[in-house]
CSV table of N, CA and C in Angstrom, one decimal:
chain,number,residue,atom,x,y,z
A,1,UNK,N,-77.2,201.2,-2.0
A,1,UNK,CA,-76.7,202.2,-1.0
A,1,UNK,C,-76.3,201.4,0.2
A,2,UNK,N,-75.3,201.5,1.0
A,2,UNK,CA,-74.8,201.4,2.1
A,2,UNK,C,-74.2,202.4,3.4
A,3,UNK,N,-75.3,201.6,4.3
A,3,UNK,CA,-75.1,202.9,5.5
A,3,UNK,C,-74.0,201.9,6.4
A,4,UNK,N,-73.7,203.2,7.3
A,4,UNK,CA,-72.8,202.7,8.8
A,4,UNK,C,-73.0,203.7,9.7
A,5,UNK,N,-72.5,203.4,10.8
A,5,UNK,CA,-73.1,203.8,12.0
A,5,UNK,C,-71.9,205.0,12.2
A,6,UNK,N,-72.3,205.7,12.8
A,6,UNK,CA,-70.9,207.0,12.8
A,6,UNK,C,-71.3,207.9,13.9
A,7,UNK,N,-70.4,207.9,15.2
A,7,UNK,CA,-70.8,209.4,16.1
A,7,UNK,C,-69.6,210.3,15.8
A,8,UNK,N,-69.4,211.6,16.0
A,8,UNK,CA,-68.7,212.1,17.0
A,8,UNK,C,-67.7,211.8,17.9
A,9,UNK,N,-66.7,212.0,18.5
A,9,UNK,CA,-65.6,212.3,19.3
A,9,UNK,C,-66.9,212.6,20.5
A,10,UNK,N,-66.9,211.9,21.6
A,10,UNK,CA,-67.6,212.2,22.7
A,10,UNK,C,-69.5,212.5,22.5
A,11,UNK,N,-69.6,211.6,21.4
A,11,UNK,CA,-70.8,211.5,21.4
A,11,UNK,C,-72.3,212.3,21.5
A,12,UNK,N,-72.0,213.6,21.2
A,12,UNK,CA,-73.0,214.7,21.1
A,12,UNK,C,-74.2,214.6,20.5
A,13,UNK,N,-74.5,213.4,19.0
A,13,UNK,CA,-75.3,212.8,18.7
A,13,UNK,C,-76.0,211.6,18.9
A,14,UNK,N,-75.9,211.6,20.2
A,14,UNK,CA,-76.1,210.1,20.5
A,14,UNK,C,-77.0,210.1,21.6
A,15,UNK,N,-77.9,210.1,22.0
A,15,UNK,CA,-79.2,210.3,23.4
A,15,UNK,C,-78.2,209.1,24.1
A,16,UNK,N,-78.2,210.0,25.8
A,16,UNK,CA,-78.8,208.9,26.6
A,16,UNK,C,-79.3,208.5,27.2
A,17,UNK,N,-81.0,208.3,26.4
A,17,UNK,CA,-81.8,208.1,26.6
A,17,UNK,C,-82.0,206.7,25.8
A,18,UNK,N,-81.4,206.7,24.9
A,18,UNK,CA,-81.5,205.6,23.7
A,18,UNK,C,-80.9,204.0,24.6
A,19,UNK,N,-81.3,203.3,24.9
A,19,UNK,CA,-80.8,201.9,26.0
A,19,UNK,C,-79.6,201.8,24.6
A,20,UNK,N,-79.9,201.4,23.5
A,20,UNK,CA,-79.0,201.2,22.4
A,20,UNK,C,-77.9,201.4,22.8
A,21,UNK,N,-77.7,202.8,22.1
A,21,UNK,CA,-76.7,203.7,21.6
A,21,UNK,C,-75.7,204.0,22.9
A,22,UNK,N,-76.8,203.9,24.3
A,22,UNK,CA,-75.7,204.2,25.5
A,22,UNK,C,-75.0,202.6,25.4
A,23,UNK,N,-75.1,201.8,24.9
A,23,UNK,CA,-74.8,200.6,25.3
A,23,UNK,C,-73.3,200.6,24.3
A,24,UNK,N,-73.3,201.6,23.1
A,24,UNK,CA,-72.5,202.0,22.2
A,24,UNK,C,-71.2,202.7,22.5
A,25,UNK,N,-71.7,204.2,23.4
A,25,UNK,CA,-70.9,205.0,24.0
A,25,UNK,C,-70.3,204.5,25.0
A,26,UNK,N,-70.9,203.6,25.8
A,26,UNK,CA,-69.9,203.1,27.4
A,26,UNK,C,-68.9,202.3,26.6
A,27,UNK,N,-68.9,201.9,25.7
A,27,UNK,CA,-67.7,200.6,25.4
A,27,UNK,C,-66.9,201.8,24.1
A,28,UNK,N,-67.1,202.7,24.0
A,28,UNK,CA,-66.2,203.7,23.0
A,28,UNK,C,-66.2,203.3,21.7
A,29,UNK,N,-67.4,203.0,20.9
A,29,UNK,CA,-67.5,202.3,19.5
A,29,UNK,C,-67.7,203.4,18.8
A,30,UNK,N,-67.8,203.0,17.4
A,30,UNK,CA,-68.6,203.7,16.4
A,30,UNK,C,-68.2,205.2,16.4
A,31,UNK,N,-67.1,205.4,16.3
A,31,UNK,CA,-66.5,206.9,16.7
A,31,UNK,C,-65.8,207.2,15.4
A,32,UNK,N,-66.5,208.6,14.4
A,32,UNK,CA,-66.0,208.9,13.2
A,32,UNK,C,-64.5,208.5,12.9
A,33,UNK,N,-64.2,207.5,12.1
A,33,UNK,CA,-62.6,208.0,11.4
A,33,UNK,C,-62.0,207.1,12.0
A,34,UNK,N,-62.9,205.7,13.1
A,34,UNK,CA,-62.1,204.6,13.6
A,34,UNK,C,-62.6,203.3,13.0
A,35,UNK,N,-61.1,202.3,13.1
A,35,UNK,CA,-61.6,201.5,12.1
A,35,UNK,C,-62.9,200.3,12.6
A,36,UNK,N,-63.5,200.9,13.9
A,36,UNK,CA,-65.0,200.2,13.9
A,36,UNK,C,-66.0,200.6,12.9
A,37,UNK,N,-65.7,201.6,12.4
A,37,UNK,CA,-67.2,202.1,11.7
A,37,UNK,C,-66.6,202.4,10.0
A,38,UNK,N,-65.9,201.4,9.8
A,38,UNK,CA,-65.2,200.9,8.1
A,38,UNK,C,-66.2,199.7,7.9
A,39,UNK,N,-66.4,199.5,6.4
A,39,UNK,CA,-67.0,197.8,5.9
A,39,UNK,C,-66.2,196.9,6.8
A,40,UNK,N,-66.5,196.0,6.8
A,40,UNK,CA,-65.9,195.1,6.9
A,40,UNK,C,-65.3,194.5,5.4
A,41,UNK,N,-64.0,193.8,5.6
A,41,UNK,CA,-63.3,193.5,4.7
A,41,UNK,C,-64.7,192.5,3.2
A,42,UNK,N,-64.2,192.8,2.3
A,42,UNK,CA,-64.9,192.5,1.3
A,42,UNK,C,-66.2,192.5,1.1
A,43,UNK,N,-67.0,193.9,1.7
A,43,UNK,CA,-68.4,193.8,2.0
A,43,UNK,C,-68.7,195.9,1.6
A,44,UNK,N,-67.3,195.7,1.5
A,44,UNK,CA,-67.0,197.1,1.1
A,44,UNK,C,-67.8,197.8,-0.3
A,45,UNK,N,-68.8,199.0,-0.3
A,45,UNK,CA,-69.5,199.2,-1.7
A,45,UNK,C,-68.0,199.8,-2.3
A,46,UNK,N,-68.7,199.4,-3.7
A,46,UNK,CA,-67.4,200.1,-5.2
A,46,UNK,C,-67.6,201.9,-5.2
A,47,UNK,N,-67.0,202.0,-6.2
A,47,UNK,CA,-66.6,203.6,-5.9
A,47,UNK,C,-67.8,204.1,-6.6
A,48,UNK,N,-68.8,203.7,-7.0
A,48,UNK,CA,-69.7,204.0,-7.6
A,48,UNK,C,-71.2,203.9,-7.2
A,49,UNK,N,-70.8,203.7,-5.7
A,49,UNK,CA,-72.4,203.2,-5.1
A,49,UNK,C,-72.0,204.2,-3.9
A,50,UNK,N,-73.2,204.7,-3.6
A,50,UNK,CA,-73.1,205.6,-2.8
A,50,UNK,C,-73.5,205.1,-1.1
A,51,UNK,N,-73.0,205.8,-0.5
A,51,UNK,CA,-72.8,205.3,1.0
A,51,UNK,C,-73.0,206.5,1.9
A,52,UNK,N,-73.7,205.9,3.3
A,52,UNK,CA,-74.1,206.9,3.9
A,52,UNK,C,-73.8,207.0,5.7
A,53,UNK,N,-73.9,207.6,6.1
A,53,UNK,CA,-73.8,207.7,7.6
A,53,UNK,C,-75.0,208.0,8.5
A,54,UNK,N,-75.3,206.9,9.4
A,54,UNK,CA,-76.5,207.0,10.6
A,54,UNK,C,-76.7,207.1,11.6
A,55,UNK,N,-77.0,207.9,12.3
A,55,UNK,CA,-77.1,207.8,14.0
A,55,UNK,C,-77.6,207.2,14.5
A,56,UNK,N,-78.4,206.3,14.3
A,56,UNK,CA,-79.6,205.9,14.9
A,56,UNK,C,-79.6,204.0,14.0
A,57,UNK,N,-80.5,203.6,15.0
A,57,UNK,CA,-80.4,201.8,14.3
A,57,UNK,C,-81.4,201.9,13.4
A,58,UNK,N,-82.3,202.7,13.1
A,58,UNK,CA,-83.2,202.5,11.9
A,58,UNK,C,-82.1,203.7,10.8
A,59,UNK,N,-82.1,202.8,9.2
A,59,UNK,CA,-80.9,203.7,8.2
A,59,UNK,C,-82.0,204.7,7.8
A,60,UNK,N,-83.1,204.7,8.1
A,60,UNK,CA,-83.9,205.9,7.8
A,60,UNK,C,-84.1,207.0,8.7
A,61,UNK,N,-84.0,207.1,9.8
A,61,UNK,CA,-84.3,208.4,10.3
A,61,UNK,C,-83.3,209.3,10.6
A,62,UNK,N,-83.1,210.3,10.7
A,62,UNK,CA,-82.5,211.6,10.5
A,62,UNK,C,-81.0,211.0,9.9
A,63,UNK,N,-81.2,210.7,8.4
A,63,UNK,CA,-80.0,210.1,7.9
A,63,UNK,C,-80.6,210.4,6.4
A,64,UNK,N,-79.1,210.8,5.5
A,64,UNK,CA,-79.6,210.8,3.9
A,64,UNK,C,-80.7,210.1,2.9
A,65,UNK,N,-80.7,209.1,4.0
A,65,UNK,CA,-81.2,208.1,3.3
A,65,UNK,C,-82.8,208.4,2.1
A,66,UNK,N,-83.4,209.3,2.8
A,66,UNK,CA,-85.1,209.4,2.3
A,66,UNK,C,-84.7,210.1,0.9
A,67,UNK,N,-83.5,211.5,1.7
A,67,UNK,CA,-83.0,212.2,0.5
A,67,UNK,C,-82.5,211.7,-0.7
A,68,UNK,N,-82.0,210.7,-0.6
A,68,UNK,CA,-81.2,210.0,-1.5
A,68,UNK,C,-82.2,209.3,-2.6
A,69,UNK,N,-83.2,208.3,-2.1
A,69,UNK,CA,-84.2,208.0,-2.6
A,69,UNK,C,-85.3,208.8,-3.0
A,70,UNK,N,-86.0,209.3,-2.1
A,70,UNK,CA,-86.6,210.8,-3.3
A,70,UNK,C,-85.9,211.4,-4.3
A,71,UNK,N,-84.9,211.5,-4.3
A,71,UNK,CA,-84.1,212.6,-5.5
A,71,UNK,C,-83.8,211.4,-6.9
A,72,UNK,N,-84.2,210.2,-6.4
A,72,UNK,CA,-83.7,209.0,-7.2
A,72,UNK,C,-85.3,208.5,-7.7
A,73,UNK,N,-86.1,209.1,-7.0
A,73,UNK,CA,-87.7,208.4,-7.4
A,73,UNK,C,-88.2,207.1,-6.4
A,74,UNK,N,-87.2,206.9,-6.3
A,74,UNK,CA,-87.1,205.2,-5.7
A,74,UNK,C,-88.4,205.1,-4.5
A,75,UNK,N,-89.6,204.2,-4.7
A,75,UNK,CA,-90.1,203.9,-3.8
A,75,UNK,C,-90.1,202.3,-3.0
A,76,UNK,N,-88.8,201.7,-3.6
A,76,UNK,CA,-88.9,200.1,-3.1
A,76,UNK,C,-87.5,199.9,-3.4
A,77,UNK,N,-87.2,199.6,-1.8
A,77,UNK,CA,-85.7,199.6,-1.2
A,77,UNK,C,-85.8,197.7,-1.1
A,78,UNK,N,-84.7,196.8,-1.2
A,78,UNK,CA,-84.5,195.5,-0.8
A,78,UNK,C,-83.1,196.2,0.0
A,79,UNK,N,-83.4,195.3,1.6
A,79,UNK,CA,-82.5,195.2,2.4
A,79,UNK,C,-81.6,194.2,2.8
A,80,UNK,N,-80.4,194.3,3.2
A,80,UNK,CA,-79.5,193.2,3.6
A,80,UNK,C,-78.5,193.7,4.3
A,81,UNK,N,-78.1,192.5,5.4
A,81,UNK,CA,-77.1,193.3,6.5
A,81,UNK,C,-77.6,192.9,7.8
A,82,UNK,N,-76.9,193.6,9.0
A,82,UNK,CA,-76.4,193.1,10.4
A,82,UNK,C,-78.0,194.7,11.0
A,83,UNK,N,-78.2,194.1,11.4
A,83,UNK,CA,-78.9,192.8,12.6
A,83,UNK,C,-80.8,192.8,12.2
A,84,UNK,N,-81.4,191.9,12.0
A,84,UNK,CA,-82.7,192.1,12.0
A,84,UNK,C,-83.2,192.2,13.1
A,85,UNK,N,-82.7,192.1,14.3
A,85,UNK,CA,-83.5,192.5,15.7
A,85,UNK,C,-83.2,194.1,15.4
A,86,UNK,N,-82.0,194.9,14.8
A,86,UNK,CA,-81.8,196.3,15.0
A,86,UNK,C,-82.1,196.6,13.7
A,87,UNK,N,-81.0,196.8,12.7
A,87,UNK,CA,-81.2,198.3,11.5
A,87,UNK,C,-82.4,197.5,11.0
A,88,UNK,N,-82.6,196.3,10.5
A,88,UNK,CA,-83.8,195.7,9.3
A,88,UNK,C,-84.8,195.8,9.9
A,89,UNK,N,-84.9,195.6,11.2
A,89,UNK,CA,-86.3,195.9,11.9
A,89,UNK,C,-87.1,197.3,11.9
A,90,UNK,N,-86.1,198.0,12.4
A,90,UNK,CA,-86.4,199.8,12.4
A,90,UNK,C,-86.6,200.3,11.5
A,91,UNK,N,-85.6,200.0,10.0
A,91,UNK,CA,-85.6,200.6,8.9
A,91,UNK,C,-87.2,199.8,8.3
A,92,UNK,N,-87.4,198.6,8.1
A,92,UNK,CA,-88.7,198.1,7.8
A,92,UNK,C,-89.4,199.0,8.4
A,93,UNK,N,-90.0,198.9,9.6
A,93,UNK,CA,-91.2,199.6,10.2
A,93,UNK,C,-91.3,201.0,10.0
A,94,UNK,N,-89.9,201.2,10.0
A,94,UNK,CA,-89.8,203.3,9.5
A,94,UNK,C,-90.5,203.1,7.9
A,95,UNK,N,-89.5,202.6,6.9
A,95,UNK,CA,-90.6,202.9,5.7
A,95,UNK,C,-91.4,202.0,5.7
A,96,UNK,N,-92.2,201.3,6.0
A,96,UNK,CA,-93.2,200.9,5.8
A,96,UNK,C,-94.5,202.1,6.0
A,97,UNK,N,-93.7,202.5,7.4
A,97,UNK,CA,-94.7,203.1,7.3
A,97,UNK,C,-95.1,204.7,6.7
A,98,UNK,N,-93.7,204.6,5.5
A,98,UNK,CA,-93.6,205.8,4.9
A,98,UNK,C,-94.3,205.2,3.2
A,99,UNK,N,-95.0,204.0,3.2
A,99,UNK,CA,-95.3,203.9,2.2
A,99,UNK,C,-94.2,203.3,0.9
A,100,UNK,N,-93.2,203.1,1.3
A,100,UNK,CA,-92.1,201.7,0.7
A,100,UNK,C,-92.3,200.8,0.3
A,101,UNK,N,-92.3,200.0,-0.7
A,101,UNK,CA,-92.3,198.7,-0.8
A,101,UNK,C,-90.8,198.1,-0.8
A,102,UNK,N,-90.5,196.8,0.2
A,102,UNK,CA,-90.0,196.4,0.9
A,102,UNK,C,-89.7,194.9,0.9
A,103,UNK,N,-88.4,195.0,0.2
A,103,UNK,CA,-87.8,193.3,0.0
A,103,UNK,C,-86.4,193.0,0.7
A,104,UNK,N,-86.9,192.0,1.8
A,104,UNK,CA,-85.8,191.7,2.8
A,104,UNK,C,-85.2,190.2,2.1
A,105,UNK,N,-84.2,190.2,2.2
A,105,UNK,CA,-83.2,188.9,1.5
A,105,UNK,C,-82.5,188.0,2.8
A,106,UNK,N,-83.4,187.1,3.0
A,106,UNK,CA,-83.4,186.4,4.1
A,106,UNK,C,-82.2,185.8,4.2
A,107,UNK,N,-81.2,185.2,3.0
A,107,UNK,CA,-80.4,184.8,3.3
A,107,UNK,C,-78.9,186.1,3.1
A,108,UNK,N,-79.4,187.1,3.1
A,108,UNK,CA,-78.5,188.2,3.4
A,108,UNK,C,-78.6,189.1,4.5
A,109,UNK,N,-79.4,188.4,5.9
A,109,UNK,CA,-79.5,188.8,6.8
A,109,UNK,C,-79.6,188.2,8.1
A,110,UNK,N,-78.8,188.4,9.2
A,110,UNK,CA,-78.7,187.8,10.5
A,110,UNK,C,-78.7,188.8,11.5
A,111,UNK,N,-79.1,187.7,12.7
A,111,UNK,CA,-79.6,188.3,14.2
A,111,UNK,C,-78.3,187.3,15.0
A,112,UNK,N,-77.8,188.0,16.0
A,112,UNK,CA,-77.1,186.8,17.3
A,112,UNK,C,-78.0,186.0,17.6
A,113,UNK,N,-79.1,185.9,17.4
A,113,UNK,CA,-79.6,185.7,18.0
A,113,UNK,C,-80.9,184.5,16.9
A,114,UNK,N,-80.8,183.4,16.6
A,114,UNK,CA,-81.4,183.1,15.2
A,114,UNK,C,-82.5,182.7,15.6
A,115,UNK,N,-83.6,182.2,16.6
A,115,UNK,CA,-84.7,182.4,17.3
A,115,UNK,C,-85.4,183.9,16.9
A,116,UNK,N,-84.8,184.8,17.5
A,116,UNK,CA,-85.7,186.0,17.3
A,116,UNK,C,-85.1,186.4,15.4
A,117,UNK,N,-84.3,185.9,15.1
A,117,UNK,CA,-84.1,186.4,13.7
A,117,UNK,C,-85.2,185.7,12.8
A,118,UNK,N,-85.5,184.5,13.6
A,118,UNK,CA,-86.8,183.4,12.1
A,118,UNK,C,-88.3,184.2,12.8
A,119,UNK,N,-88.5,184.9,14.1
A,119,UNK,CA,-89.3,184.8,14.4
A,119,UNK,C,-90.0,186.3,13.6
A,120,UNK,N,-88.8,187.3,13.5
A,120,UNK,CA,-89.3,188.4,13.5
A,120,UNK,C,-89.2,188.3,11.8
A,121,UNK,N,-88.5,187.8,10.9
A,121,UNK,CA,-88.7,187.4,9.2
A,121,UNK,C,-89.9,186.9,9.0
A,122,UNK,N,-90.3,185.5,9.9
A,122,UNK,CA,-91.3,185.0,9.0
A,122,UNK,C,-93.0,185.4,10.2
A,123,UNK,N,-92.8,185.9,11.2
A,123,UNK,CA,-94.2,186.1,11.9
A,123,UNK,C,-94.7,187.9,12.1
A,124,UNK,N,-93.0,188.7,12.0
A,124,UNK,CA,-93.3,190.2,12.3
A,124,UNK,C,-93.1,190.9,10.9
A,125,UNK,N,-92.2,190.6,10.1
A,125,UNK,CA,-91.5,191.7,9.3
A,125,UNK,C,-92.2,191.4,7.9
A,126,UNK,N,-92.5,190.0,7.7
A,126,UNK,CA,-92.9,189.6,6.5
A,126,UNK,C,-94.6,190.0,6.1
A,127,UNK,N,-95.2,190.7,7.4
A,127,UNK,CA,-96.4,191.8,7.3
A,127,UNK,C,-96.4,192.6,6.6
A,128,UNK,N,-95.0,193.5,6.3
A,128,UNK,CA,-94.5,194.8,5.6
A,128,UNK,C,-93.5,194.6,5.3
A,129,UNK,N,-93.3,193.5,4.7
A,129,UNK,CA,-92.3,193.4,3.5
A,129,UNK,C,-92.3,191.8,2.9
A,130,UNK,N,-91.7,191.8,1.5
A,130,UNK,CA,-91.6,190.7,1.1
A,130,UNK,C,-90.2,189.9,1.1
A,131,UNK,N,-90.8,188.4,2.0
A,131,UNK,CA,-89.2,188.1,2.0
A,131,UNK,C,-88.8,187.3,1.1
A,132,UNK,N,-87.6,187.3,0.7
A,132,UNK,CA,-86.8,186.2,-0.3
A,132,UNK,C,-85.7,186.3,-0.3
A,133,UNK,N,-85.1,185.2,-1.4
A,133,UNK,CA,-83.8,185.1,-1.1
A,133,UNK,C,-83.2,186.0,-2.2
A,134,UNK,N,-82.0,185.8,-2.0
A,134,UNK,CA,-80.6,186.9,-2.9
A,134,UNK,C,-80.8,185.9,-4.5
A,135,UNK,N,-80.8,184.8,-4.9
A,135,UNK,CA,-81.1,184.5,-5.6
A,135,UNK,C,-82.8,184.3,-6.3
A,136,UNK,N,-83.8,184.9,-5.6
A,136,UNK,CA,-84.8,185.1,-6.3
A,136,UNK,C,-84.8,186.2,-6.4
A,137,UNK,N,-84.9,187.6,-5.9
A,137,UNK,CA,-84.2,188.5,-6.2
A,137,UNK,C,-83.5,188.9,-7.4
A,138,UNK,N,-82.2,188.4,-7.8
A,138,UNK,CA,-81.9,188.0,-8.9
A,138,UNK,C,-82.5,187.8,-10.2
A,139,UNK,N,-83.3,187.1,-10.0
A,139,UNK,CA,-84.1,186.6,-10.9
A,139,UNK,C,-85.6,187.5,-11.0
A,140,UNK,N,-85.7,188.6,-10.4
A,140,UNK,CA,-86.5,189.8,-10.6
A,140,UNK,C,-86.4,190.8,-11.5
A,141,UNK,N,-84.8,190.5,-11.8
A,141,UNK,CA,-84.1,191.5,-12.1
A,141,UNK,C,-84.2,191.4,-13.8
């Protein structure tokens, strides 16, 4: 499954209360139906994988996401994607603590920031979840 970030025309879903999200709305991003909130070229899911829309930096909260996976059974999500200071961080700690089991693919995920990206994989995240790579993974399968 692949989520993306998606507001509104003038931002109605969007707190500004959230330090984030206002950090989103003053520079005019993430606005339904512009080409900021498209895949990025070749990162695009097939027509056959389903994709979703988020308000928020964790892909779990008030987003399809739970629905999607309950109606699928699914209790163990592996994650990959932009940013582990933001969505991998939130979304980990959101289902973790919904009882998920939880496989982050280290080498299919980055921070600007690659200090707090090794700090929070191998000393925060790897508490409540298992890390590995895209190629061991693979080989789970």
């Amino acid at each position: 499954m692949f989520s993306r970030v998606e507001f509104r025309p003038g931002y109605p879903d969007a707190s500004c209360q959230n330090k984030q999200l206002s950090a989103i709305t003053k520079l005019n991003l993430a606005i339904a139906g512009t080409p900021g909130t498209e895949f990025y070229p070749g990162f695009q899911p097939e027509s056959n994988e389903i994709q979703f829309v988020k308000h928020r930096i964790s892909a779990a909260y008030n987003s399809e996401l739970l629905t999607l996976l309950d109606s699928r059974c699914i209790k163990t999500v592996v994650l990959a994607g932009l940013s582990t200071s933001g969505v991998i961080l939130s979304t980990t700690r959101q289902l973790a603590d919904m009882d998920f089991r939880i496989y982050i693919l280290q080498d299919a995920v980055i921070d600007s920031n690659s200090t707090v990206h090794d700090v929070l994989l191998h000393s925060v995240l790897s508490s409540q979840a298992n890390i590995m790579t895209v190629d061991a993974a693979k080989n789970m399968l």
